[in-house]
PDB file of C-alpha atoms in Angstrom:
ATOM      1  CA  MET Z 275      -0.009   0.121  -0.280  1.00  0.00           C
ATOM      2  CA  PRO Z 276       1.616   3.412  -1.319  1.00  0.00           C
ATOM      3  CA  SER Z 277       0.240   5.817   1.483  1.00  0.00           C
ATOM      4  CA  ARG Z 278       0.082   4.468   4.984  1.00  0.00           C
ATOM      5  CA  GLU Z 279      -3.643   4.478   6.234  1.00  0.00           C
ATOM      6  CA  ARG Z 280      -4.445   5.656   9.857  1.00  0.00           C
ATOM      7  CA  TYR Z 281      -4.774   2.643  11.953  1.00  0.00           C
ATOM      8  CA  SER Z 282      -6.105   2.382  15.287  1.00  0.00           C
ATOM      9  CA  ILE Z 283      -3.433   0.964  18.486  1.00  0.00           C
ATOM     10  CA  GLY Z 284      -6.287  -1.811  18.682  1.00  0.00           C
ATOM     11  CA  TRP Z 285      -5.273  -2.672  15.204  1.00  0.00           C
ATOM     12  CA  LEU Z 286      -1.738  -2.542  15.878  1.00  0.00           C
ATOM     13  CA  LEU Z 287      -1.770  -4.201  18.727  1.00  0.00           C
ATOM     14  CA  GLY Z 288      -3.331  -6.990  16.890  1.00  0.00           C
ATOM     15  CA  ALA Z 289      -0.793  -7.075  13.895  1.00  0.00           C
ATOM     16  CA  ALA Z 290       2.237  -7.771  16.676  1.00  0.00           C
ATOM     17  CA  LEU Z 291      -0.206 -10.741  17.975  1.00  0.00           C
ATOM     18  CA  GLY Z 292      -0.680 -11.843  14.131  1.00  0.00           C
ATOM     19  CA  LEU Z 293       3.520 -11.715  13.989  1.00  0.00           C
ATOM     20  CA  PHE Z 294       3.823 -13.325  17.176  1.00  0.00           C
ATOM     21  CA  LEU Z 295       1.101 -15.997  16.182  1.00  0.00           C
ATOM     22  CA  ALA Z 296       2.583 -16.831  12.740  1.00  0.00           C
ATOM     23  CA  ALA Z 297       4.526 -19.955  12.082  1.00  0.00           C
ATOM     24  CA  PRO Z 298       7.497 -19.373   9.263  1.00  0.00           C
ATOM     25  CA  LEU Z 299       9.232 -21.981   8.291  1.00  0.00           C
ATOM     26  CA  SER Z 300      12.779 -22.688   9.933  1.00  0.00           C
ATOM     27  CA  ALA Z 301      15.831 -22.599   8.099  1.00  0.00           C
ATOM     28  CA  ASP Z 302      15.977 -26.364   8.034  1.00  0.00           C
ATOM     29  CA  ASP Z 303      12.862 -26.592   5.850  1.00  0.00           C
ATOM     30  CA  VAL Z 304      13.901 -24.003   3.042  1.00  0.00           C
ATOM     31  CA  GLN Z 305      16.461 -25.129   1.212  1.00  0.00           C
ATOM     32  CA  GLU Z 306      18.964 -22.310  -1.064  1.00  0.00           C
ATOM     33  CA  ALA Z 307      18.905 -22.397  -4.962  1.00  0.00           C
ATOM     34  CA  SER Z 308      21.284 -20.114  -7.231  1.00  0.00           C
ATOM     35  CA  GLY Z 309      20.722 -17.462  -9.563  1.00  0.00           C
ATOM     36  CA  GLU Z 310      21.834 -14.138 -10.819  1.00  0.00           C
ATOM     37  CA  TRP Z 311      20.646 -10.826 -10.852  1.00  0.00           C
ATOM     38  CA  SER Z 312      21.313  -8.085 -13.558  1.00  0.00           C
ATOM     39  CA  GLN Z 313      19.769  -4.470 -13.840  1.00  0.00           C
ATOM     40  CA  MET Z 314      17.742  -3.995 -17.090  1.00  0.00           C
ATOM     41  CA  ALA Z 315      16.383  -0.801 -18.947  1.00  0.00           C
ATOM     42  CA  PRO Z 316      14.111   1.199 -16.621  1.00  0.00           C
ATOM     43  CA  LEU Z 317      10.721   1.708 -16.919  1.00  0.00           C
ATOM     44  CA  PRO Z 318      10.187   5.234 -18.236  1.00  0.00           C
ATOM     45  CA  GLU Z 319       8.344   6.633 -15.295  1.00  0.00           C
ATOM     46  CA  GLN Z 320       8.449   5.816 -11.643  1.00  0.00           C
ATOM     47  CA  ARG Z 321       5.672   3.699 -10.241  1.00  0.00           C
ATOM     48  CA  THR Z 322       4.556   1.517  -7.289  1.00  0.00           C
ATOM     49  CA  GLU Z 323       1.182  -0.372  -6.934  1.00  0.00           C
ATOM     50  CA  VAL Z 324       1.700  -1.498 -11.045  1.00  0.00           C
ATOM     51  CA  SER Z 325       0.108  -4.383 -12.525  1.00  0.00           C
ATOM     52  CA  VAL Z 326       2.296  -6.694 -15.204  1.00  0.00           C
ATOM     53  CA  ALA Z 327       1.144  -9.531 -17.412  1.00  0.00           C
ATOM     54  CA  THR Z 328       3.033 -11.005 -20.254  1.00  0.00           C
ATOM     55  CA  ASP Z 329       2.226 -12.879 -23.515  1.00  0.00           C
ATOM     56  CA  GLY Z 330       5.512 -14.663 -23.340  1.00  0.00           C
ATOM     57  CA  GLU Z 331       7.163 -12.388 -25.644  1.00  0.00           C
ATOM     58  CA  ARG Z 332       6.399  -8.807 -24.117  1.00  0.00           C
ATOM     59  CA  ILE Z 333       6.059  -7.799 -20.758  1.00  0.00           C
ATOM     60  CA  PHE Z 334       2.976  -5.576 -20.386  1.00  0.00           C
ATOM     61  CA  LEU Z 335       2.427  -2.547 -17.064  1.00  0.00           C
ATOM     62  CA  ALA Z 336       0.084  -0.743 -16.333  1.00  0.00           C
ATOM     63  CA  GLY Z 337      -1.726   1.398 -13.569  1.00  0.00           C
ATOM     64  CA  GLY Z 338      -0.308   2.337 -10.599  1.00  0.00           C
ATOM     65  CA  PHE Z 339       0.936   5.738  -8.647  1.00  0.00           C
ATOM     66  CA  LYS Z 340       3.066   7.993 -10.332  1.00  0.00           C
ATOM     67  CA  GLN Z 341       4.682  10.694  -7.740  1.00  0.00           C
ATOM     68  CA  ALA Z 342       3.039  14.247  -7.699  1.00  0.00           C
ATOM     69  CA  GLY Z 343       4.302  15.588  -4.427  1.00  0.00           C
ATOM     70  CA  GLU Z 344       6.209  14.298  -1.348  1.00  0.00           C
ATOM     71  CA  ARG Z 345       3.316  12.584  -0.020  1.00  0.00           C
ATOM     72  CA  SER Z 346       0.739  12.606  -2.875  1.00  0.00           C
ATOM     73  CA  ALA Z 347       0.492  10.678  -6.055  1.00  0.00           C
ATOM     74  CA  THR Z 348      -1.419  10.600  -9.623  1.00  0.00           C
ATOM     75  CA  ALA Z 349      -3.160   7.582 -11.391  1.00  0.00           C
ATOM     76  CA  PRO Z 350      -1.038   7.281 -14.560  1.00  0.00           C
ATOM     77  CA  ARG Z 351      -2.946   5.967 -17.484  1.00  0.00           C
ATOM     78  CA  THR Z 352       0.021   4.829 -20.075  1.00  0.00           C
ATOM     79  CA  LEU Z 353       0.269   1.304 -20.446  1.00  0.00           C
ATOM     80  CA  PHE Z 354       4.258   0.202 -21.663  1.00  0.00           C
ATOM     81  CA  ALA Z 355       5.400  -2.885 -23.097  1.00  0.00           C
ATOM     82  CA  HIS Z 356       8.647  -4.298 -22.715  1.00  0.00           C
ATOM     83  CA  ASP Z 357      10.617  -6.275 -25.307  1.00  0.00           C
ATOM     84  CA  PRO Z 358      13.333  -8.239 -23.165  1.00  0.00           C
ATOM     85  CA  GLY Z 359      15.014  -9.237 -26.627  1.00  0.00           C
ATOM     86  CA  ASP Z 360      15.615  -5.884 -27.327  1.00  0.00           C
ATOM     87  CA  ASP Z 361      15.079  -4.782 -23.395  1.00  0.00           C
ATOM     88  CA  ARG Z 362      13.387  -1.593 -24.544  1.00  0.00           C
ATOM     89  CA  TRP Z 363      10.170   0.187 -23.514  1.00  0.00           C
ATOM     90  CA  GLU Z 364       7.596   1.567 -25.093  1.00  0.00           C
ATOM     91  CA  ALA Z 365       4.033   3.069 -24.787  1.00  0.00           C
ATOM     92  CA  LEU Z 366       1.449   0.855 -25.933  1.00  0.00           C
ATOM     93  CA  THR Z 367      -1.878   2.664 -25.001  1.00  0.00           C
ATOM     94  CA  GLU Z 368      -3.847   4.861 -22.536  1.00  0.00           C
ATOM     95  CA  LEU Z 369      -5.674   3.176 -20.148  1.00  0.00           C
ATOM     96  CA  PRO Z 370      -9.506   4.242 -20.629  1.00  0.00           C
ATOM     97  CA  ARG Z 371      -9.570   5.229 -16.631  1.00  0.00           C
ATOM     98  CA  GLY Z 372      -6.756   5.309 -13.921  1.00  0.00           C
ATOM     99  CA  VAL Z 373      -6.430   2.701 -11.385  1.00  0.00           C
ATOM    100  CA  ASN Z 374      -4.037   1.643  -8.547  1.00  0.00           C
ATOM    101  CA  HIS Z 375      -3.806  -2.044  -6.993  1.00  0.00           C
ATOM    102  CA  ALA Z 376      -5.956  -3.510  -9.985  1.00  0.00           C
ATOM    103  CA  GLY Z 377      -5.344  -6.769 -11.556  1.00  0.00           C
ATOM    104  CA  LEU Z 378      -3.917  -7.124 -14.843  1.00  0.00           C
ATOM    105  CA  GLU Z 379      -4.094 -10.686 -17.325  1.00  0.00           C
ATOM    106  CA  TYR Z 380      -3.164 -11.761 -20.913  1.00  0.00           C
ATOM    107  CA  HIS Z 381      -5.141 -13.932 -22.533  1.00  0.00           C
ATOM    108  CA  ASP Z 382      -5.576 -14.951 -26.418  1.00  0.00           C
ATOM    109  CA  GLY Z 383      -4.177 -11.636 -27.681  1.00  0.00           C
ATOM    110  CA  ARG Z 384      -5.907  -9.452 -25.024  1.00  0.00           C
ATOM    111  CA  LEU Z 385      -5.260  -7.639 -21.897  1.00  0.00           C
ATOM    112  CA  TYR Z 386      -7.955  -7.491 -19.202  1.00  0.00           C
ATOM    113  CA  VAL Z 387      -7.874  -5.039 -16.724  1.00  0.00           C
ATOM    114  CA  ILE Z 388      -9.414  -5.735 -13.764  1.00  0.00           C
ATOM    115  CA  ALA Z 389     -11.062  -3.760 -10.750  1.00  0.00           C
ATOM    116  CA  GLY Z 390      -8.557  -2.162  -8.330  1.00  0.00           C
ATOM    117  CA  TYR Z 391      -8.728   1.493  -6.799  1.00  0.00           C
ATOM    118  CA  ASP Z 392      -9.922   4.334  -8.317  1.00  0.00           C
ATOM    119  CA  GLU Z 393      -7.443   6.752  -9.864  1.00  0.00           C
ATOM    120  CA  ALA Z 394      -4.984   7.904  -7.024  1.00  0.00           C
ATOM    121  CA  THR Z 395      -7.541   6.811  -4.344  1.00  0.00           C
ATOM    122  CA  PHE Z 396      -8.534   3.768  -2.123  1.00  0.00           C
ATOM    123  CA  ASP Z 397     -12.075   3.606  -3.457  1.00  0.00           C
ATOM    124  CA  PRO Z 398     -12.395   0.266  -4.894  1.00  0.00           C
ATOM    125  CA  ILE Z 399     -14.243  -0.030  -8.209  1.00  0.00           C
ATOM    126  CA  ASP Z 400     -15.600  -3.040 -10.377  1.00  0.00           C
ATOM    127  CA  ASP Z 401     -14.273  -1.942 -13.567  1.00  0.00           C
ATOM    128  CA  PHE Z 402     -13.361  -4.553 -16.196  1.00  0.00           C
ATOM    129  CA  HIS Z 403     -11.495  -3.052 -18.985  1.00  0.00           C
ATOM    130  CA  ILE Z 404     -10.467  -5.603 -22.165  1.00  0.00           C
ATOM    131  CA  TYR Z 405      -7.859  -4.529 -24.833  1.00  0.00           C
ATOM    132  CA  ASP Z 406      -7.334  -5.873 -27.942  1.00  0.00           C
ATOM    133  CA  ILE Z 407      -3.592  -5.208 -28.245  1.00  0.00           C
ATOM    134  CA  ASP Z 408      -3.562  -6.131 -32.306  1.00  0.00           C
ATOM    135  CA  ALA Z 409      -6.738  -4.151 -33.307  1.00  0.00           C
ATOM    136  CA  ASP Z 410      -5.546  -1.436 -30.437  1.00  0.00           C
ATOM    137  CA  GLU Z 411      -8.958  -0.883 -29.490  1.00  0.00           C
ATOM    138  CA  TRP Z 412     -10.179  -0.794 -25.277  1.00  0.00           C
ATOM    139  CA  ARG Z 413     -13.963  -2.270 -24.649  1.00  0.00           C
ATOM    140  CA  SER Z 414     -15.726  -2.281 -21.535  1.00  0.00           C
ATOM    141  CA  GLY Z 415     -16.426  -5.528 -20.145  1.00  0.00           C
ATOM    142  CA  PRO Z 416     -19.075  -6.932 -17.583  1.00  0.00           C
ATOM    143  CA  ALA Z 417     -18.740  -5.457 -14.147  1.00  0.00           C
ATOM    144  CA  VAL Z 418     -16.524  -7.501 -11.528  1.00  0.00           C
ATOM    145  CA  PRO Z 419     -19.198  -8.938  -9.379  1.00  0.00           C
ATOM    146  CA  THR Z 420     -17.317  -7.691  -5.871  1.00  0.00           C
ATOM    147  CA  PRO Z 421     -15.629  -4.349  -6.809  1.00  0.00           C
ATOM    148  CA  ARG Z 422     -12.086  -4.552  -4.450  1.00  0.00           C
ATOM    149  CA  GLY Z 423      -8.700  -3.370  -4.785  1.00  0.00           C
ATOM    150  CA  ALA Z 424      -5.288  -4.981  -3.751  1.00  0.00           C
ATOM    151  CA  LEU Z 425      -7.039  -8.150  -5.320  1.00  0.00           C
ATOM    152  CA  ALA Z 426      -4.938 -11.147  -6.879  1.00  0.00           C
ATOM    153  CA  THR Z 427      -5.933 -12.303 -10.175  1.00  0.00           C
ATOM    154  CA  ALA Z 428      -5.023 -15.308 -12.246  1.00  0.00           C
ATOM    155  CA  VAL Z 429      -5.584 -17.176 -15.787  1.00  0.00           C
ATOM    156  CA  LEU Z 430      -6.810 -20.707 -15.726  1.00  0.00           C
ATOM    157  CA  ASP Z 431      -7.727 -22.781 -18.497  1.00  0.00           C
ATOM    158  CA  GLY Z 432      -9.056 -19.372 -20.472  1.00  0.00           C
ATOM    159  CA  ARG Z 433     -10.568 -17.974 -17.369  1.00  0.00           C
ATOM    160  CA  ILE Z 434      -9.682 -15.015 -15.754  1.00  0.00           C
ATOM    161  CA  HIS Z 435     -10.022 -15.005 -11.841  1.00  0.00           C
ATOM    162  CA  ALA Z 436     -10.319 -12.388  -9.208  1.00  0.00           C
ATOM    163  CA  ILE Z 437      -9.498 -13.378  -5.465  1.00  0.00           C
ATOM    164  CA  GLY Z 438      -9.741 -11.432  -2.842  1.00  0.00           C
ATOM    165  CA  GLY Z 439      -8.742  -7.868  -1.793  1.00  0.00           C
ATOM    166  CA  THR Z 440     -10.550  -5.122  -0.154  1.00  0.00           C
ATOM    167  CA  THR Z 441     -14.143  -3.585  -0.709  1.00  0.00           C
ATOM    168  CA  TYR Z 442     -16.208  -0.899   0.493  1.00  0.00           C
ATOM    169  CA  GLY Z 443     -15.503   0.064   4.181  1.00  0.00           C
ATOM    170  CA  ARG Z 444     -11.546  -1.511   4.316  1.00  0.00           C
ATOM    171  CA  GLU Z 445     -13.253  -4.674   4.368  1.00  0.00           C
ATOM    172  CA  ASP Z 446     -11.282  -7.880   3.485  1.00  0.00           C
ATOM    173  CA  VAL Z 447     -12.764 -10.296   1.091  1.00  0.00           C
ATOM    174  CA  GLY Z 448     -12.287 -13.856   0.058  1.00  0.00           C
ATOM    175  CA  ALA Z 449     -14.194 -13.541  -3.122  1.00  0.00           C
ATOM    176  CA  HIS Z 450     -13.247 -15.294  -5.980  1.00  0.00           C
ATOM    177  CA  ASP Z 451     -14.950 -14.308  -9.289  1.00  0.00           C
ATOM    178  CA  VAL Z 452     -14.361 -15.969 -12.484  1.00  0.00           C
ATOM    179  CA  TYR Z 453     -14.843 -14.572 -16.130  1.00  0.00           C
ATOM    180  CA  ASP Z 454     -15.341 -16.685 -18.904  1.00  0.00           C
ATOM    181  CA  PRO Z 455     -13.726 -14.886 -22.461  1.00  0.00           C
ATOM    182  CA  GLN Z 456     -16.676 -17.131 -24.224  1.00  0.00           C
ATOM    183  CA  SER Z 457     -19.642 -16.445 -22.547  1.00  0.00           C
ATOM    184  CA  ASP Z 458     -18.502 -12.836 -21.330  1.00  0.00           C
ATOM    185  CA  GLU Z 459     -20.005 -13.217 -18.325  1.00  0.00           C
ATOM    186  CA  TRP Z 460     -18.434 -13.640 -14.281  1.00  0.00           C
ATOM    187  CA  SER Z 461     -19.866 -16.485 -12.089  1.00  0.00           C
ATOM    188  CA  GLN Z 462     -18.817 -17.419  -8.562  1.00  0.00           C
ATOM    189  CA  LEU Z 463     -16.261 -20.063  -7.609  1.00  0.00           C
ATOM    190  CA  ALA Z 464     -15.414 -21.588  -4.279  1.00  0.00           C
ATOM    191  CA  THR Z 465     -14.744 -18.649  -1.574  1.00  0.00           C
ATOM    192  CA  MET Z 466     -10.712 -18.271  -0.578  1.00  0.00           C
ATOM    193  CA  PRO Z 467     -10.439 -19.437   3.005  1.00  0.00           C
ATOM    194  CA  THR Z 468      -8.626 -16.510   4.357  1.00  0.00           C
ATOM    195  CA  PRO Z 469      -9.918 -12.833   3.307  1.00  0.00           C
ATOM    196  CA  ARG Z 470      -7.098 -10.666   2.701  1.00  0.00           C
ATOM    197  CA  ASN Z 471      -5.481  -8.014   0.628  1.00  0.00           C
ATOM    198  CA  HIS Z 472      -2.090  -7.258  -1.134  1.00  0.00           C
ATOM    199  CA  HIS Z 473      -1.456 -10.623  -1.820  1.00  0.00           C
ATOM    200  CA  ARG Z 474      -0.889 -12.079  -5.195  1.00  0.00           C
ATOM    201  CA  ALA Z 475      -1.788 -15.429  -7.497  1.00  0.00           C
ATOM    202  CA  ALA Z 476      -0.112 -17.313 -10.226  1.00  0.00           C
ATOM    203  CA  ALA Z 477      -1.967 -20.257 -11.840  1.00  0.00           C
ATOM    204  CA  ILE Z 478       0.184 -23.663 -12.436  1.00  0.00           C
ATOM    205  CA  ASP Z 479      -0.429 -27.117 -13.515  1.00  0.00           C
ATOM    206  CA  GLY Z 480      -4.657 -27.065 -12.828  1.00  0.00           C
ATOM    207  CA  ARG Z 481      -4.375 -25.051  -9.708  1.00  0.00           C
ATOM    208  CA  ILE Z 482      -3.900 -21.504  -8.369  1.00  0.00           C
ATOM    209  CA  VAL Z 483      -1.364 -20.737  -5.710  1.00  0.00           C
ATOM    210  CA  VAL Z 484      -2.281 -17.824  -3.589  1.00  0.00           C
ATOM    211  CA  LEU Z 485       0.700 -16.580  -1.247  1.00  0.00           C
ATOM    212  CA  ALA Z 486       1.180 -13.800   1.300  1.00  0.00           C
ATOM    213  CA  GLY Z 487      -0.894 -10.352   1.906  1.00  0.00           C
ATOM    214  CA  ARG Z 488      -2.165  -8.126   5.056  1.00  0.00           C
ATOM    215  CA  ASP Z 489      -5.564  -8.468   6.744  1.00  0.00           C
ATOM    216  CA  ASP Z 490      -6.878  -6.980   9.872  1.00  0.00           C
ATOM    217  CA  THR Z 491      -4.449  -8.764  12.125  1.00  0.00           C
ATOM    218  CA  THR Z 492      -1.103  -8.261  10.404  1.00  0.00           C
ATOM    219  CA  PHE Z 493       0.666  -7.207   7.204  1.00  0.00           C
ATOM    220  CA  ARG Z 494       3.073 -10.294   7.258  1.00  0.00           C
ATOM    221  CA  LEU Z 495       0.694 -13.418   6.688  1.00  0.00           C
ATOM    222  CA  THR Z 496       2.558 -16.455   5.789  1.00  0.00           C
ATOM    223  CA  THR Z 497      -0.808 -17.947   4.010  1.00  0.00           C
ATOM    224  CA  ASN Z 498      -0.353 -19.805   0.969  1.00  0.00           C
ATOM    225  CA  GLU Z 499      -3.659 -21.285  -0.346  1.00  0.00           C
ATOM    226  CA  ILE Z 500      -4.256 -23.155  -3.173  1.00  0.00           C
ATOM    227  CA  TYR Z 501      -7.109 -23.124  -5.337  1.00  0.00           C
ATOM    228  CA  LEU Z 502      -8.024 -26.725  -7.028  1.00  0.00           C
ATOM    229  CA  SER Z 503      -9.704 -26.058 -10.422  1.00  0.00           C
ATOM    230  CA  GLU Z 504     -11.277 -29.468 -11.446  1.00  0.00           C
ATOM    231  CA  GLU Z 505     -12.373 -29.537  -7.758  1.00  0.00           C
ATOM    232  CA  ASP Z 506     -13.636 -26.161  -7.085  1.00  0.00           C
ATOM    233  CA  ARG Z 507     -12.152 -26.633  -3.584  1.00  0.00           C
ATOM    234  CA  TRP Z 508      -9.053 -25.012  -1.733  1.00  0.00           C
ATOM    235  CA  GLU Z 509      -6.519 -26.478   0.360  1.00  0.00           C
ATOM    236  CA  GLU Z 510      -3.765 -25.284   2.520  1.00  0.00           C
ATOM    237  CA  GLY Z 511       0.290 -25.651   1.159  1.00  0.00           C
ATOM    238  CA  ALA Z 512       3.450 -25.131   2.672  1.00  0.00           C
ATOM    239  CA  PRO Z 513       3.371 -21.333   4.934  1.00  0.00           C
ATOM    240  CA  VAL Z 514       5.382 -18.418   3.210  1.00  0.00           C
ATOM    241  CA  PRO Z 515       9.029 -18.804   4.558  1.00  0.00           C
ATOM    242  CA  SER Z 516       9.107 -14.274   5.149  1.00  0.00           C
ATOM    243  CA  GLY Z 517       5.884 -13.322   5.624  1.00  0.00           C
ATOM    244  CA  ARG Z 518       4.915  -9.777   3.767  1.00  0.00           C
ATOM    245  CA  SER Z 519       2.572  -8.153   1.581  1.00  0.00           C
ATOM    246  CA  GLY Z 520       2.863  -5.884  -1.056  1.00  0.00           C
ATOM    247  CA  VAL Z 521       4.319  -8.327  -2.942  1.00  0.00           C
ATOM    248  CA  ALA Z 522       5.051 -10.050  -6.898  1.00  0.00           C
ATOM    249  CA  VAL Z 523       4.401 -13.569  -7.678  1.00  0.00           C
ATOM    250  CA  THR Z 524       5.092 -15.266 -11.108  1.00  0.00           C
ATOM    251  CA  VAL Z 525       5.615 -18.753 -12.617  1.00  0.00           C
ATOM    252  CA  LEU Z 526       8.594 -20.242 -14.210  1.00  0.00           C
ATOM    253  CA  ASP Z 527       8.697 -23.881 -15.452  1.00  0.00           C
ATOM    254  CA  ASP Z 528       7.736 -25.950 -12.436  1.00  0.00           C
ATOM    255  CA  TRP Z 529       7.771 -23.046  -9.293  1.00  0.00           C
ATOM    256  CA  VAL Z 530       5.913 -19.886  -8.523  1.00  0.00           C
ATOM    257  CA  TYR Z 531       8.805 -17.320  -7.505  1.00  0.00           C
ATOM    258  CA  LEU Z 532       7.772 -14.686  -4.927  1.00  0.00           C
ATOM    259  CA  PHE Z 533       9.426 -11.434  -4.322  1.00  0.00           C
ATOM    260  CA  GLY Z 534       9.393  -8.008  -1.988  1.00  0.00           C
ATOM    261  CA  GLY Z 535       7.173  -6.493   0.098  1.00  0.00           C
ATOM    262  CA  GLU Z 536       6.567  -4.432   3.018  1.00  0.00           C
ATOM    263  CA  THR Z 537       5.400  -4.425   6.693  1.00  0.00           C
ATOM    264  CA  PHE Z 538       4.547  -1.641   8.707  1.00  0.00           C
ATOM    265  CA  ALA Z 539       4.076  -3.399  12.027  1.00  0.00           C
ATOM    266  CA  PRO Z 540       6.282  -4.203  14.283  1.00  0.00           C
ATOM    267  CA  GLU Z 541       8.708  -2.196  12.300  1.00  0.00           C
ATOM    268  CA  GLU Z 542       8.297  -0.362   9.010  1.00  0.00           C
ATOM    269  CA  ARG Z 543      10.604  -1.734   6.011  1.00  0.00           C
ATOM    270  CA  THR Z 544      10.556  -3.266   2.815  1.00  0.00           C
ATOM    271  CA  PHE Z 545      11.766  -6.814   1.778  1.00  0.00           C
ATOM    272  CA  ASP Z 546      14.521  -8.176  -0.527  1.00  0.00           C
ATOM    273  CA  GLU Z 547      13.640 -11.640  -0.467  1.00  0.00           C
ATOM    274  CA  ALA Z 548      13.237 -13.812  -3.245  1.00  0.00           C
ATOM    275  CA  GLU Z 549      11.685 -17.234  -2.944  1.00  0.00           C
ATOM    276  CA  ARG Z 550      10.009 -19.849  -5.197  1.00  0.00           C
ATOM    277  CA  TYR Z 551       7.386 -22.616  -4.333  1.00  0.00           C
ATOM    278  CA  HIS Z 552       7.230 -26.125  -5.499  1.00  0.00           C
ATOM    279  CA  PRO Z 553       3.180 -26.803  -5.573  1.00  0.00           C
ATOM    280  CA  GLU Z 554       4.161 -30.764  -6.193  1.00  0.00           C
ATOM    281  CA  GLU Z 555       6.772 -31.255  -3.487  1.00  0.00           C
ATOM    282  CA  ASP Z 556       4.832 -28.739  -1.437  1.00  0.00           C
ATOM    283  CA  ARG Z 557       8.303 -27.091  -0.563  1.00  0.00           C
ATOM    284  CA  TRP Z 558      10.167 -23.733  -0.460  1.00  0.00           C
ATOM    285  CA  GLU Z 559      13.725 -22.689  -1.552  1.00  0.00           C
ATOM    286  CA  SER Z 560      15.423 -19.412  -1.001  1.00  0.00           C
ATOM    287  CA  LEU Z 561      17.044 -17.414  -3.876  1.00  0.00           C
ATOM    288  CA  PRO Z 562      19.566 -14.690  -3.918  1.00  0.00           C
ATOM    289  CA  ALA Z 563      18.103 -11.462  -2.350  1.00  0.00           C
ATOM    290  CA  MET Z 564      16.921  -8.698  -4.583  1.00  0.00           C
ATOM    291  CA  PRO Z 565      19.440  -6.201  -5.340  1.00  0.00           C
ATOM    292  CA  THR Z 566      16.707  -3.419  -4.367  1.00  0.00           C
ATOM    293  CA  ALA Z 567      14.154  -4.139  -1.484  1.00  0.00           C
ATOM    294  CA  ARG Z 568      10.801  -2.490  -2.744  1.00  0.00           C
ATOM    295  CA  HIS Z 569       7.101  -3.259  -2.444  1.00  0.00           C
ATOM    296  CA  GLY Z 570       4.240  -2.911  -5.153  1.00  0.00           C
ATOM    297  CA  LEU Z 571       6.075  -4.263  -7.681  1.00  0.00           C
ATOM    298  CA  ASP Z 572       5.245  -7.005  -9.626  1.00  0.00           C
ATOM    299  CA  ALA Z 573       7.113  -9.799 -12.075  1.00  0.00           C
ATOM    300  CA  ALA Z 574       6.645 -11.432 -15.411  1.00  0.00           C
ATOM    301  CA  ALA Z 575       8.691 -14.362 -16.187  1.00  0.00           C
ATOM    302  CA  VAL Z 576       9.837 -14.603 -20.357  1.00  0.00           C
ATOM    303  CA  ASP Z 577      12.574 -16.936 -21.982  1.00  0.00           C
ATOM    304  CA  GLY Z 578      13.865 -18.443 -18.491  1.00  0.00           C
ATOM    305  CA  ALA Z 579      14.120 -15.413 -16.952  1.00  0.00           C
ATOM    306  CA  ILE Z 580      12.057 -13.233 -14.318  1.00  0.00           C
ATOM    307  CA  TYR Z 581      11.582  -9.152 -14.575  1.00  0.00           C
ATOM    308  CA  VAL Z 582      10.749  -7.618 -11.487  1.00  0.00           C
ATOM    309  CA  ILE Z 583       9.467  -4.350 -12.152  1.00  0.00           C
ATOM    310  CA  ALA Z 584       8.975  -1.221 -10.167  1.00  0.00           C
ATOM    311  CA  GLY Z 585       7.755  -0.847  -6.640  1.00  0.00           C
ATOM    312  CA  GLY Z 586       8.476   1.553  -3.692  1.00  0.00           C
ATOM    313  CA  PRO Z 587      12.387   1.049  -1.963  1.00  0.00           C
ATOM    314  CA  GLU Z 588      10.451   2.748   1.119  1.00  0.00           C
ATOM    315  CA  ALA Z 589       6.973   1.008   2.806  1.00  0.00           C
ATOM    316  CA  GLY Z 590       4.653   3.574   2.209  1.00  0.00           C
ATOM    317  CA  PHE Z 591       4.805   6.186  -0.941  1.00  0.00           C
ATOM    318  CA  ALA Z 592       7.742   5.440  -2.674  1.00  0.00           C
ATOM    319  CA  PHE Z 593       8.393   4.815  -6.335  1.00  0.00           C
ATOM    320  CA  SER Z 594      11.144   3.297  -8.316  1.00  0.00           C
ATOM    321  CA  ASP Z 595      11.798   2.779 -12.182  1.00  0.00           C
ATOM    322  CA  LEU Z 596      13.573  -0.110 -11.544  1.00  0.00           C
ATOM    323  CA  ASN Z 597      13.704  -3.672 -13.395  1.00  0.00           C
ATOM    324  CA  GLU Z 598      15.979  -6.350 -12.200  1.00  0.00           C
ATOM    325  CA  ARG Z 599      16.139  -9.819 -14.006  1.00  0.00           C
ATOM    326  CA  LEU Z 600      17.251 -12.872 -12.288  1.00  0.00           C
ATOM    327  CA  ILE Z 601      17.794 -15.845 -14.286  1.00  0.00           C
ATOM    328  CA  PRO Z 602      17.687 -19.249 -11.997  1.00  0.00           C
ATOM    329  CA  ASP Z 603      20.202 -21.350 -12.390  1.00  0.00           C
ATOM    330  CA  ASP Z 604      18.245 -24.619 -12.584  1.00  0.00           C
TER     331      ASP Z 604
END
């Protein structure tokens, strides 16, 4: 979350209790993996709370906040595309509406911008914008059934899933809505067991892995809940080794990768942790730390490399144009 909202003493005490009750994995439970980080062409603008997607060749980035003052921001509408082969960015189009903490997914030649917060506010919206890349045309799709921001999204079996987030009154929801492009309709699926926000999701092998986030007790959830599509049910996976929120998640080969994040209690800081989860084996590995700790970032994998883009180096309102690439060794 780029601007820290005002929390009550009771809320902060609850956050501290949540940290105490969380049970992160011990060092013996997490193996180490290797990889190499490098700096790539920076994003043309410094942003945070962005949304990223890929078609397997290019990386698309939309939404978020752009700094407009020491503690204020605007919602930039330019949608950028990055070509990893040429390591360059281009401005692709303009969003119909400024949005932050939204979902962004690619499927079958189209980009889907899903819910989020309106412009530079924390007002949840139910907007659903669809961009035909080849035609360079936007259209408004059917409204997301549950308006929310700071949600998690994923594409599985050709359908777009919107999971969790916060809605009106800053209420966390576990709502799980799915959009079918064939029928152009939304429907509801099994609710995520832990209502939360500032989490991320990734689809892999017929399931959706939803990691980390925050709720009304802690900024540092270690929650790992896995949606099984064929059975329309959730199960619990091995907890995240380093609980945090405002993270980035992507998939490469058989692994779900988790990067960065922030917390405000008991201390205020960002995370440089890079970890990966193997759903089949239900285990975690740690990776070399990110060169720059940050939150409000996002990530995508192309040709065996992972690009971790934008986000705030400090907790709260902070911005960057960073584009750091990880190439795992295996």
